[in-house]
Short mmCIF file of C-alpha atoms and ligand atoms in Angstrom, two decimals:
data_model
loop_
_atom_site.label_atom_id
_atom_site.label_comp_id
_atom_site.label_asym_id
_atom_site.label_seq_id
_atom_site.Cartn_x
_atom_site.Cartn_y
_atom_site.Cartn_z
CA MET T 29 53.49 208.24 62.41
CA VAL T 30 53.96 204.36 60.58
CA ASP T 31 57.23 202.45 61.27
CA ILE T 32 57.99 201.68 57.72
CA ALA T 33 61.21 198.46 58.54
CA GLU T 34 64.00 199.02 56.10
CA ARG T 35 64.59 197.02 53.70
CA CYS T 36 68.97 196.04 52.74
CA GLY T 37 70.21 193.75 50.12
CA TYR T 38 72.87 192.25 48.24
CA VAL T 39 71.81 192.95 44.36
CA ALA T 40 74.54 191.71 42.02
CA LEU T 41 74.65 192.17 38.44
CA VAL T 42 76.25 189.57 36.15
CA GLY T 43 76.11 188.37 33.16
CA ARG T 44 79.19 187.27 30.09
CA PRO T 45 81.07 189.92 28.50
CA ASN T 46 79.76 193.04 27.41
CA VAL T 47 76.03 192.06 27.66
CA GLY T 48 75.69 195.47 29.69
CA LYS T 49 76.13 194.85 33.36
CA SER T 50 78.17 198.31 34.50
CA THR T 51 76.11 200.41 32.24
CA LEU T 52 73.34 199.13 33.86
CA LEU T 53 74.41 200.08 36.81
CA ASN T 54 75.43 203.42 36.33
CA HIS T 55 71.67 204.42 34.63
CA LEU T 56 70.12 202.31 37.90
CA LEU T 57 72.42 204.80 39.97
CA ARG T 58 71.77 208.03 37.91
CA GLN T 59 75.82 208.61 37.74
CA LYS T 60 78.40 207.40 36.55
CA LEU T 61 80.50 204.79 38.33
CA ALA T 62 81.43 201.87 36.20
CA ILE T 63 83.32 202.26 33.57
CA THR T 64 81.87 200.49 29.98
CA SER T 65 83.42 199.90 26.67
CA ARG T 66 82.89 197.61 23.78
CA LYS T 67 85.39 195.53 24.42
CA PRO T 68 85.27 193.00 26.96
CA GLN T 69 86.52 192.64 30.03
CA THR T 70 86.26 196.36 31.49
CA THR T 71 85.16 196.02 34.15
CA ARG T 72 88.26 194.36 36.92
CA HIS T 73 86.90 194.52 40.31
CA LEU T 74 83.60 194.25 42.24
CA LEU T 75 82.03 197.76 42.38
CA LEU T 76 79.18 198.76 44.77
CA GLY T 77 76.65 200.44 43.54
CA VAL T 78 74.50 201.63 46.62
CA ASP T 79 70.79 202.74 45.90
CA THR T 80 68.62 204.53 48.52
CA ASP T 81 65.13 205.02 47.81
CA GLY T 82 62.98 205.48 50.82
CA ALA T 83 62.65 202.40 53.21
CA HIS T 84 64.76 200.55 50.00
CA GLN T 85 68.08 200.18 49.65
CA ALA T 86 69.51 198.07 46.61
CA ILE T 87 73.55 197.81 47.10
CA TYR T 88 73.98 196.65 43.94
CA VAL T 89 77.42 194.78 42.46
CA ASP T 90 78.72 195.67 39.16
CA THR T 91 81.10 192.51 38.66
CA PRO T 92 83.72 191.34 35.71
CA GLY T 93 82.12 189.25 33.18
CA ILE T 94 82.14 185.73 33.82
CA HIS T 95 83.85 183.14 31.52
CA ASP T 96 86.38 180.14 31.28
CA GLN T 97 89.57 181.44 30.16
CA THR T 98 92.13 181.14 32.68
CA ASP T 99 95.29 181.22 30.80
CA ARG T 100 96.02 184.17 32.60
CA GLN T 101 96.39 184.75 36.94
CA ILE T 102 94.50 188.27 35.83
CA ASN T 103 91.85 186.18 34.19
CA ARG T 104 91.32 183.64 36.50
CA TYR T 105 90.59 186.79 39.12
CA MET T 106 88.25 188.49 37.93
CA VAL T 107 86.09 185.55 37.41
CA ARG T 108 86.33 184.32 40.92
CA ALA T 109 85.39 188.32 42.26
CA ALA T 110 82.49 187.14 39.63
CA THR T 111 81.60 183.74 41.49
CA SER T 112 82.38 183.79 44.50
CA VAL T 113 79.83 187.01 44.85
CA LEU T 114 76.42 184.97 44.07
CA GLN T 115 77.09 182.69 46.88
CA ASP T 116 76.86 186.54 49.12
CA VAL T 117 74.25 187.81 47.34
CA ASP T 118 70.53 188.57 48.45
CA VAL T 119 69.09 188.85 44.99
CA ILE T 120 71.26 187.86 41.65
CA VAL T 121 70.68 189.83 38.41
CA MET T 122 71.26 188.19 35.63
CA VAL T 123 71.78 190.11 32.10
CA VAL T 124 71.95 188.74 28.42
CA ASP T 125 72.16 190.12 25.38
CA ARG T 126 68.56 190.46 23.13
CA ASP T 127 68.12 187.22 21.54
CA VAL T 128 71.76 186.75 21.72
CA TRP T 129 72.67 182.92 23.90
CA THR T 130 75.88 181.60 23.48
CA GLU T 131 78.27 179.14 25.32
CA GLY T 132 79.51 182.47 27.28
CA ASP T 133 75.40 182.26 28.57
CA GLU T 134 75.18 178.96 29.40
CA VAL T 135 78.04 179.55 32.04
CA VAL T 136 76.90 182.20 33.58
CA LEU T 137 73.76 180.51 33.74
CA ALA T 138 75.31 176.78 35.42
CA HIS T 139 76.87 179.72 38.56
CA VAL T 140 73.60 181.04 38.93
CA ARG T 141 71.28 177.78 38.98
CA LYS T 142 73.72 177.16 41.71
CA ALA T 143 73.38 180.31 44.02
CA ARG T 144 70.37 180.00 46.39
CA ALA T 145 69.25 183.92 46.19
CA ALA T 146 66.10 185.10 44.37
CA ARG T 147 66.56 185.52 40.51
CA PHE T 148 65.74 187.84 37.86
CA ALA T 149 67.05 187.64 33.95
CA VAL T 150 66.96 191.00 32.28
CA ILE T 151 66.40 190.85 29.03
CA ASN T 152 69.51 194.46 27.47
CA LYS T 153 69.98 196.45 24.96
CA ILE T 154 66.18 196.05 23.80
CA ASP T 155 66.63 199.37 21.87
CA LEU T 156 68.05 197.71 18.90
CA ILE T 157 65.54 195.55 18.55
CA ARG T 158 62.79 197.40 16.09
CA ASN T 159 59.97 194.58 16.53
CA LYS T 160 58.86 194.00 19.49
CA ASN T 161 56.59 191.26 18.71
CA ARG T 162 60.84 189.40 18.64
CA LEU T 163 61.27 189.79 22.41
CA LEU T 164 58.45 187.41 23.07
CA PRO T 165 59.75 184.24 22.00
CA VAL T 166 63.44 185.12 24.30
CA ILE T 167 61.17 186.27 27.30
CA GLU T 168 59.24 182.45 27.37
CA ARG T 169 62.51 180.58 27.43
CA LEU T 170 64.00 182.54 29.97
CA GLN T 171 60.95 181.55 32.51
CA LYS T 172 61.10 178.54 30.67
CA VAL T 173 64.93 177.80 32.12
CA GLY T 174 62.93 177.65 35.39
CA CYS T 175 65.46 179.20 37.75
CA PHE T 176 64.01 182.57 37.31
CA ASP T 177 61.42 184.67 39.35
CA GLN T 178 60.87 187.11 36.58
CA VAL T 179 62.11 188.38 33.41
CA ILE T 180 62.35 191.98 32.66
CA PRO T 181 63.86 193.70 29.02
CA VAL T 182 65.04 196.65 29.44
CA SER T 183 67.71 199.05 27.70
CA ALA T 184 69.83 200.59 30.45
CA LEU T 185 71.80 202.98 27.87
CA ARG T 186 67.59 204.48 26.60
CA ASP T 187 66.12 203.86 30.47
CA GLN T 188 64.08 201.74 29.19
CA GLY T 189 62.33 199.11 31.66
CA LEU T 190 64.63 200.50 34.33
CA ASP T 191 61.67 201.39 36.86
CA ALA T 192 60.60 198.02 36.52
CA LEU T 193 63.32 196.65 37.28
CA ARG T 194 63.61 198.84 40.86
CA ALA T 195 60.50 197.86 41.91
CA GLU T 196 61.65 194.04 41.58
CA VAL T 197 64.42 194.49 43.35
CA ALA T 198 63.09 196.18 46.15
CA ALA T 199 60.61 193.47 46.98
CA ALA T 200 63.29 191.57 46.53
CA LEU T 201 64.97 192.70 49.37
CA PRO T 202 65.15 191.26 52.75
CA GLU T 203 63.96 193.29 56.02
CA HIS T 204 67.35 194.43 56.97
CA PRO T 205 68.39 198.24 58.52
CA HIS T 206 70.82 200.03 55.86
CA MET T 207 74.42 199.43 56.17
CA PHE T 208 75.09 202.85 54.23
CA PRO T 209 74.14 206.83 55.08
CA ALA T 210 71.36 207.55 52.45
CA ASP T 211 73.63 209.62 50.44
CA GLN T 212 76.85 207.30 49.64
CA LEU T 213 76.64 206.39 46.45
CA THR T 214 79.67 203.82 46.47
CA ASP T 215 82.27 202.10 48.82
CA GLN T 216 84.94 202.80 46.52
CA PRO T 217 87.17 205.95 47.71
CA GLU T 218 87.92 208.27 44.70
CA ARG T 219 90.68 207.46 43.46
CA PHE T 220 89.69 204.51 42.80
CA LEU T 221 87.06 205.92 40.37
CA VAL T 222 89.99 208.93 38.48
CA ALA T 223 91.65 205.55 38.30
CA GLU T 224 89.08 203.61 36.17
CA ILE T 225 87.89 207.06 33.88
CA ILE T 226 91.84 206.48 32.98
CA ARG T 227 91.71 203.37 31.91
CA GLU T 228 88.07 203.41 30.42
CA LYS T 229 89.87 206.54 27.94
CA LEU T 230 92.61 203.76 26.92
CA MET T 231 90.12 201.47 26.51
CA ARG T 232 88.39 203.35 23.80
CA ARG T 233 90.85 205.32 22.18
CA TYR T 234 93.45 201.82 21.42
CA GLY T 235 92.92 199.08 19.43
CA ASP T 236 92.20 195.48 20.86
CA GLU T 237 95.96 194.54 22.31
CA ILE T 238 96.72 197.69 24.02
CA PRO T 239 93.70 197.58 26.75
CA HIS T 240 93.75 194.14 28.25
CA ARG T 241 97.29 194.74 29.87
CA THR T 242 97.12 197.93 31.04
CA ALA T 243 97.02 199.30 35.15
CA VAL T 244 96.91 202.59 36.31
CA VAL T 245 98.16 203.05 39.80
CA ILE T 246 96.92 206.43 41.79
CA GLU T 247 100.55 207.50 42.78
CA GLY T 248 100.05 211.40 43.48
CA TYR T 249 96.49 212.96 44.95
CA GLN T 250 96.52 216.42 46.48
CA GLU T 251 93.93 218.31 46.70
CA GLY T 252 94.93 221.48 46.81
CA GLU T 253 92.75 225.34 47.41
CA ARG T 254 91.21 225.42 43.57
CA VAL T 255 92.81 222.22 41.91
CA THR T 256 93.28 218.11 42.51
CA ASP T 257 96.03 217.47 41.32
CA ILE T 258 96.30 213.47 40.44
CA ALA T 259 99.23 212.06 38.66
CA ALA T 260 99.09 208.15 37.88
CA ASP T 261 101.20 205.90 36.53
CA ILE T 262 99.71 203.36 33.04
CA TYR T 263 101.48 200.20 33.19
CA VAL T 264 102.06 198.57 29.99
CA GLU T 265 103.66 195.02 29.17
CA ARG T 266 106.27 195.50 26.54
CA PRO T 267 108.33 199.17 25.35
CA GLY T 268 106.15 198.71 22.13
CA GLN T 269 102.59 199.33 23.76
CA LYS T 270 104.47 201.98 25.64
CA ARG T 271 105.11 203.43 21.95
CA ILE T 272 101.94 203.20 21.01
CA ILE T 273 100.01 205.20 23.82
CA ILE T 274 102.03 207.73 24.00
CA GLY T 275 101.97 208.26 20.04
CA LYS T 276 103.67 210.68 17.81
CA GLY T 277 104.67 213.05 20.41
CA GLY T 278 102.87 212.49 22.72
CA GLU T 279 99.91 213.43 21.00
CA LYS T 280 97.91 210.21 21.51
CA LEU T 281 98.17 209.86 25.50
CA ARG T 282 97.62 213.85 25.75
CA GLU T 283 94.32 212.87 24.57
CA VAL T 284 93.73 210.67 26.82
CA GLY T 285 94.61 212.63 29.82
CA ARG T 286 92.02 215.64 28.09
CA ASP T 287 89.00 213.19 27.90
CA ALA T 288 90.03 211.49 31.34
CA ARG T 289 90.50 215.02 33.11
CA GLN T 290 86.67 216.26 31.80
CA ASP T 291 85.12 212.79 33.53
CA ILE T 292 87.11 212.93 36.72
CA GLU T 293 86.37 216.97 36.92
CA LYS T 294 82.77 216.16 36.25
CA LEU T 295 83.09 213.14 39.15
CA LEU T 296 84.77 215.23 41.68
CA ASP T 297 83.39 218.47 40.77
CA ARG T 298 86.30 220.93 40.88
CA LYS T 299 89.23 221.43 38.62
CA VAL T 300 91.93 218.93 37.77
CA MET T 301 95.11 218.82 36.74
CA LEU T 302 96.09 214.94 35.58
CA ARG T 303 99.34 213.47 34.76
CA LEU T 304 100.28 210.42 33.83
CA TRP T 305 102.97 208.56 32.83
CA VAL T 306 103.73 204.70 31.02
CA LYS T 307 105.96 202.52 32.62
CA VAL T 308 107.03 199.47 31.32
CA LYS T 309 106.26 196.47 33.82
CA PRO T 310 107.11 193.07 31.68
CA GLY T 311 104.07 190.40 32.62
CA TRP T 312 102.51 191.96 34.91
CA THR T 313 99.26 190.28 34.24
CA ASN T 314 100.30 187.15 35.30
CA ASP T 315 102.33 188.10 38.20
CA GLN T 316 100.64 187.50 41.31
CA ALA T 317 102.86 189.75 43.70
CA GLN T 318 102.43 192.14 41.13
CA LEU T 319 98.73 192.38 40.64
CA ARG T 320 98.10 192.17 44.92
CA ARG T 321 99.74 195.27 44.34
CA MET T 322 97.97 196.45 42.28
CA GLY T 323 94.64 196.04 43.64
CA PHE T 324 93.31 193.09 42.64
CA ASP T 325 93.31 190.72 46.17
P1 GDP P 25 79.65 194.55 30.61
O1 GDP P 25 80.75 193.84 30.09
O2 GDP P 25 79.01 193.07 30.61
O3 GDP P 25 79.64 195.61 31.96
O4 GDP P 25 79.18 195.63 30.09
P2 GDP P 25 79.35 197.44 29.23
O5 GDP P 25 78.60 198.09 30.60
O6 GDP P 25 80.50 197.58 29.30
O7 GDP P 25 78.71 197.96 28.03
C1 GDP P 25 79.29 197.23 27.18
C2 GDP P 25 78.63 197.51 25.79
O8 GDP P 25 77.55 197.45 25.53
C3 GDP P 25 78.76 199.73 25.77
O9 GDP P 25 79.49 199.76 24.72
C4 GDP P 25 77.60 199.86 26.02
O10 GDP P 25 77.52 201.32 25.66
C5 GDP P 25 77.04 198.99 24.78
N1 GDP P 25 75.49 198.98 26.01
C6 GDP P 25 75.06 198.37 27.40
N2 GDP P 25 73.49 198.37 27.33
C7 GDP P 25 73.29 198.93 26.09
C8 GDP P 25 71.37 199.47 25.64
O11 GDP P 25 70.36 198.89 26.27
N3 GDP P 25 71.24 199.50 24.72
C9 GDP P 25 72.67 199.41 23.84
N4 GDP P 25 72.39 200.10 22.15
N5 GDP P 25 74.18 199.06 24.09
C10 GDP P 25 73.92 199.20 25.06
MG1 MG P 26 81.23 196.43 33.28
#
């Protein structure tokens, strides 16, 4: 018998909002864990996704986008969560969107430069580049930055380049016993993932203003013999937002509930009864005590 030493480490997925970090996590794990949307700041908390493959265990950390808007407590919380993790991981994957390099990427890069982990740059969304020759200058520019050990083009959405990324990550993991059982996928309890699915449907169904002022709190969670009965409160800041979310005759909220229930049933692999309430809590996104009660700490 050959004794192969176990390798295990933390791998942070960082980048400015909307470059595809959460999509990348889901596709690396071949399972939907993190919620995604076209809107920035969809991801609010650190989320672990564990990928165990033989002797290798990569513990990916999906992070909220790093940006410099610090006007509200909730934004400060999210940026702190994303930047503090850089000091504690073994590998940093900085995700960028094709050749779109912005001030936002500079802000992220400044944090990445200061870290001491192995560092990869991942060029995401290459499915949107028709002429692949246009990739070369992007790769070269990222190599010239000087702090990246590897530059890897991928399409998270279309599963392109992910095996190459997995292999590079595996090679960079330190020798260390595994920290999670091989069949464990995340550190978060099911009810957290359930709340996130509901929030995803809210992010996707409404205009720009509503989603950022919305939080979902699971109030009831009962696993019956055949059905899991879930009750969730949706918090908004103003009565007007409540009216928009509920819609005429409750139509909009029913659609959110139906979409969410379908995803939750897939996640839990059983029948679900989902009941949603909308509650108004003025100023919760800027209220530290309230944020702590909602799980931001
Ligand atoms: P995050 O804010 O960095 O976590 O970004 P998300 O994972 O939420 O993705 C933001 C948007 O980009 C979503 O609409 C995704 O569907 C889209 N997206 C992510 N990866 C890809 C990709 O490889 N190709 C394309 N075409 N779209 C992508
Ligand atoms: Mg995200």
